[in-house]
Coordinates of C-alpha atoms and ligand atoms in Angstrom, one line a residue:
M1 CA -6.5 25.3 -44.1
N2 CA -3.3 25.3 -42.3
D3 CA -4.2 23.8 -38.7
C4 CA -1.0 24.4 -37.0
I5 CA -0.7 25.6 -33.4
F6 CA 2.4 27.6 -34.0
C7 CA 1.1 29.0 -37.5
K8 CA -1.7 30.4 -35.0
I9 CA 0.3 31.5 -32.5
I10 CA 2.5 33.5 -34.7
D11 CA -0.6 35.0 -37.0
G12 CA -1.6 35.6 -33.2
S13 CA -5.2 34.1 -33.7
I14 CA -4.0 31.7 -30.4
P15 CA -2.2 34.1 -27.7
S16 CA 1.6 33.5 -26.3
K17 CA 3.9 34.9 -23.9
K18 CA 6.1 36.4 -26.4
V19 CA 10.0 36.7 -25.4
Y20 CA 11.3 38.3 -28.6
E21 CA 10.0 38.5 -32.2
D22 CA 11.3 39.8 -35.1
E23 CA 10.2 39.4 -39.1
K24 CA 11.9 35.5 -39.6
I25 CA 11.1 34.0 -36.1
L26 CA 9.7 34.3 -32.6
A27 CA 10.2 32.7 -29.2
F28 CA 7.5 32.3 -26.6
H29 CA 7.2 30.7 -23.4
D30 CA 6.3 26.9 -23.5
V31 CA 2.7 26.3 -22.0
Q32 CA 3.8 23.1 -20.3
P33 CA 7.2 24.4 -18.9
Q34 CA 10.1 21.5 -17.8
A35 CA 12.3 24.1 -16.4
P36 CA 12.1 27.4 -14.4
V37 CA 12.8 28.7 -17.8
H38 CA 11.3 27.1 -21.2
V39 CA 10.8 28.9 -23.8
L40 CA 10.4 28.0 -27.6
I41 CA 12.4 29.6 -31.1
V42 CA 10.2 28.9 -34.1
P43 CA 10.6 30.1 -37.7
K44 CA 7.3 32.0 -38.9
E45 CA 7.9 30.0 -42.0
H46 CA 6.2 26.6 -41.4
I47 CA 9.1 24.0 -41.6
C48 CA 7.3 20.6 -40.1
C49 CA 10.7 19.5 -38.4
A50 CA 14.4 19.3 -38.5
D51 CA 14.3 16.8 -41.2
A52 CA 13.0 19.2 -43.4
I53 CA 15.6 21.9 -43.2
T54 CA 17.3 22.0 -46.3
E55 CA 19.9 24.2 -48.4
D56 CA 16.9 26.8 -49.3
N57 CA 15.7 27.1 -46.0
A58 CA 18.3 26.9 -43.5
A59 CA 19.5 30.4 -43.1
V60 CA 15.8 30.7 -40.7
V61 CA 17.9 28.1 -38.8
A62 CA 20.9 29.8 -38.4
H63 CA 19.4 33.1 -37.6
I64 CA 17.7 31.4 -34.5
F65 CA 20.9 30.4 -33.0
T66 CA 22.6 33.5 -33.7
K67 CA 19.7 35.5 -31.7
I68 CA 19.7 32.3 -28.8
P69 CA 22.8 34.1 -27.0
A70 CA 20.6 37.8 -26.8
I71 CA 17.2 35.6 -25.9
T72 CA 18.9 34.2 -23.1
K73 CA 20.5 36.6 -21.4
S74 CA 17.2 38.5 -21.8
L75 CA 15.7 35.2 -19.6
G76 CA 18.5 35.7 -17.5
L77 CA 20.0 32.7 -18.3
T78 CA 23.8 33.6 -17.8
N79 CA 24.8 30.3 -16.6
G80 CA 24.2 28.4 -19.3
Y81 CA 21.0 26.8 -21.0
R82 CA 20.0 23.9 -23.2
I83 CA 18.7 23.7 -26.7
V84 CA 16.5 20.8 -27.5
N85 CA 15.0 20.1 -30.9
N86 CA 12.5 16.8 -30.4
C87 CA 12.5 15.4 -34.1
G88 CA 9.3 13.3 -35.7
D89 CA 7.3 10.2 -33.9
D90 CA 10.6 8.7 -32.5
G91 CA 12.1 11.9 -31.1
C92 CA 8.4 12.5 -29.4
Q93 CA 7.5 15.5 -31.5
S94 CA 3.9 16.5 -30.7
V95 CA 3.5 20.1 -32.5
K96 CA 5.2 19.9 -36.5
H97 CA 6.4 23.0 -36.6
L98 CA 10.2 23.3 -36.1
H99 CA 10.8 24.8 -32.9
F100 CA 14.0 24.8 -30.5
H101 CA 13.2 24.6 -27.0
I102 CA 15.2 26.9 -24.3
L103 CA 15.6 25.1 -21.3
G104 CA 17.4 26.4 -18.0
G105 CA 17.1 28.7 -14.6
T106 CA 18.4 25.8 -12.9
Q107 CA 21.0 22.7 -13.0
L108 CA 19.3 20.6 -15.7
N109 CA 19.9 16.6 -15.1
G110 CA 22.7 15.5 -17.5
Q111 CA 20.3 12.5 -19.5
M112 CA 19.5 13.1 -23.3
A113 CA 17.3 10.2 -23.3
Ligands
DGP1 P1 7.4 18.8 -28.4 O1 7.2 18.0 -28.2 O2 9.0 19.2 -28.7 O3 6.5 19.4 -29.9 O4 7.1 20.7 -27.8 C1 6.2 21.3 -28.0 C2 5.8 21.9 -27.4 O5 5.0 23.1 -27.4 C3 5.9 21.3 -25.7 O6 6.6 21.5 -25.0 C4 4.2 22.2 -25.2 C5 4.7 23.3 -26.4 N1 3.0 23.8 -26.6 C6 1.9 23.5 -27.3 N2 0.8 23.8 -27.3 C7 1.2 24.9 -26.9 C8 0.4 26.5 -27.2 O7 -0.6 26.1 -27.7 N3 1.2 27.6 -26.9 C9 2.5 27.2 -26.1 N4 2.9 28.1 -25.8 N5 3.1 26.3 -25.6 C10 2.4 25.1 -26.9

């Protein structure tokens, strides 16, 4: 049984505020926003984390990044934004389904960690 929260958001059994969807990816607002705009972009395929990206599944990651310019523009992020990926325990990844945070809507602080 798949108890992945993001798989359940993808299949609609957990509701979300969707921003963008196509056959490969979904973007939705983070339930615990850390910036005025905080959106998550996920592949529909369950990939646990950045550490599991391979030649075989990397196309969806490229697809996400090709969609980010239009998604961010649709969110009004015309003056820049930050893309964050947390990976594994030391990276404080809490949901084990690959996702990229899009943060913006204000001048973010300059710290990475
Ligand atoms: P990370 O710590 O990088 O694994 O980020 C996981 C993010 O997922 C965190 O910012 C909160 C968000 N999140 C967790 N559960 C849900 C949920 O059920 N719905 C939505 N929209 N976001 C969630």
